mmCIF file of C-alpha atoms in Angstrom:
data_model
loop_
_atom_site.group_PDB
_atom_site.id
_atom_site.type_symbol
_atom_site.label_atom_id
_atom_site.label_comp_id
_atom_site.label_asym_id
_atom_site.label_seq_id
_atom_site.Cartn_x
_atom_site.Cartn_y
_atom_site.Cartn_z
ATOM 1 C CA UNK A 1 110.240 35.945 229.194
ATOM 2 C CA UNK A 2 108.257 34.397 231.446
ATOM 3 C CA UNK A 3 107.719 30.960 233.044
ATOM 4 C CA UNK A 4 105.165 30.096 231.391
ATOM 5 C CA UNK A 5 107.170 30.272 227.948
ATOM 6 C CA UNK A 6 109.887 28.816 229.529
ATOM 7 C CA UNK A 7 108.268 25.567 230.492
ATOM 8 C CA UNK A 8 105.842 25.527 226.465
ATOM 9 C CA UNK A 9 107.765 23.174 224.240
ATOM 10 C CA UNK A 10 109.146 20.059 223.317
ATOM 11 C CA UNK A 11 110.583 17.544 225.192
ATOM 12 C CA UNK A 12 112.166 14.077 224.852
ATOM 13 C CA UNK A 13 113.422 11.605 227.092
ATOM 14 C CA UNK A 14 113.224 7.965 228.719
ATOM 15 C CA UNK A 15 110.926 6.274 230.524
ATOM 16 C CA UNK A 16 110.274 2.384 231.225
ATOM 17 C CA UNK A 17 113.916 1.990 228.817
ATOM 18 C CA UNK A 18 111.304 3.144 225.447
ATOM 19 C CA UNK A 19 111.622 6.786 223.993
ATOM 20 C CA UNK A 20 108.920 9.137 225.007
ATOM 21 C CA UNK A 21 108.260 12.842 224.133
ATOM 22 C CA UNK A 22 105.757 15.660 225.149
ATOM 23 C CA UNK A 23 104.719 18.739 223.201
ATOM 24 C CA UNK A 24 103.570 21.356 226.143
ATOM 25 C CA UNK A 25 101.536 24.139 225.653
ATOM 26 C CA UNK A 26 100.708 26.848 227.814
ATOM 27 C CA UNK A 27 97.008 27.261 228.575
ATOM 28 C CA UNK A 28 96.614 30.753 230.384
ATOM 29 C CA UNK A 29 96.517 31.292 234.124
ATOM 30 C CA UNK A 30 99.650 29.274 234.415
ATOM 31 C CA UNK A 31 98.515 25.750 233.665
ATOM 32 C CA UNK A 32 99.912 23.957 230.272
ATOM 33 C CA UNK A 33 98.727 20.535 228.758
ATOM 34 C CA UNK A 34 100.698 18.181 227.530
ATOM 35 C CA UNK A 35 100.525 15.558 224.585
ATOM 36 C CA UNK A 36 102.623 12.267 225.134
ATOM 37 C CA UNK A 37 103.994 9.969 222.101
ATOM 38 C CA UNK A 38 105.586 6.780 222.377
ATOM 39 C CA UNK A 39 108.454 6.700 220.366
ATOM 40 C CA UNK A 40 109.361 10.566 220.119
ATOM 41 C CA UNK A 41 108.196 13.474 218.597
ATOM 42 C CA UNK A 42 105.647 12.868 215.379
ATOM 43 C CA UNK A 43 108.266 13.240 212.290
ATOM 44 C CA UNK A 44 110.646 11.847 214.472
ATOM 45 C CA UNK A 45 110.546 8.257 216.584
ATOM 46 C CA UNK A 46 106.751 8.282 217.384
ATOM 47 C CA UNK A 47 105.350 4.978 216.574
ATOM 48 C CA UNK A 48 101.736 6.444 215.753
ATOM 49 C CA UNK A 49 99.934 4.763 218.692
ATOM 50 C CA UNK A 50 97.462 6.746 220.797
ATOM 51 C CA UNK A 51 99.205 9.659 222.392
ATOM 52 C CA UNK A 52 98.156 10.699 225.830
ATOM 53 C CA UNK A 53 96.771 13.996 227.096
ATOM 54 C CA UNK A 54 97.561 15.399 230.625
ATOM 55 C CA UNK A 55 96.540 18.872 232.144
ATOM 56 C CA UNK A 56 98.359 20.905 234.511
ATOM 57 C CA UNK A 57 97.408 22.181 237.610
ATOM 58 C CA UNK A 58 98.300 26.135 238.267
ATOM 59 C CA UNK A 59 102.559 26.552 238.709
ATOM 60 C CA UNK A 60 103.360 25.448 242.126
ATOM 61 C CA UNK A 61 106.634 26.513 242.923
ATOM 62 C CA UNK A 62 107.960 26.701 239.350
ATOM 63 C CA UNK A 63 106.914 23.314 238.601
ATOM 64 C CA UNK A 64 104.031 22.243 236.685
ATOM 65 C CA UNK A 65 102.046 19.313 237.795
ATOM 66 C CA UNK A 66 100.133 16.823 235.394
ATOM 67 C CA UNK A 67 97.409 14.061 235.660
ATOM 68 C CA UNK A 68 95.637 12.318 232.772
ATOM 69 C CA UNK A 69 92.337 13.542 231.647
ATOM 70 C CA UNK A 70 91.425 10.280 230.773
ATOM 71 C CA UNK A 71 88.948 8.537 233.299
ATOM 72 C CA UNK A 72 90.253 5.705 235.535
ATOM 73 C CA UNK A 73 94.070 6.557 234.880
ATOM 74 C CA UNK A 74 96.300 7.484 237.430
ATOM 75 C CA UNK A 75 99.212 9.007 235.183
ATOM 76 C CA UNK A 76 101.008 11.833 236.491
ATOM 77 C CA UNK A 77 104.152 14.172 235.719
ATOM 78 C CA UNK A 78 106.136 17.136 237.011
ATOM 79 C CA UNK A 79 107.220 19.643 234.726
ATOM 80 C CA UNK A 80 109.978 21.600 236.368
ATOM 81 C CA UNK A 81 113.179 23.724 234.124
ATOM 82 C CA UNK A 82 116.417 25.046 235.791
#
């Protein structure tokens, strides 16, 4: 399998002390995007605010890095799996 399908799924976690969760999806030519929920997963914590949408860059060194594709923001994330 490779990296690419490694790093395409779901993901939950913690940030700012508030649930958060992605859904990644791998775009071809090794970049992904990425939709954020507040909350958790849809069906399961997500509060049904406006979820955010962030784009990869090409793999750099395993590790898949995000910005915002929404104009003015300066959100970012690393995607990286061991």
């Amino acid at each position: 399998m490779g990296l690419e399908a490694k790093l395409q799924g779901e993901y939950t976690g913690i940030l700012a002390g508030k649930p958060v969760a992605a859904q990644v999806v791998a775009r071809g030519d090794q970049c992904f995007h990425a939709l954020v929920f507040d909350g958790g997963l849809p069906g399961d914590g997500w509060d049904g605010s406006p979820y955010a949408l962030l784009e990869s860059s090409p793999l750099e060194n395993e590790r898949a890095p995000f910005r915002s594709t929404a104009e003015g923001s300066t959100t970012t994330a690393l995607l990286a799996r061991d």
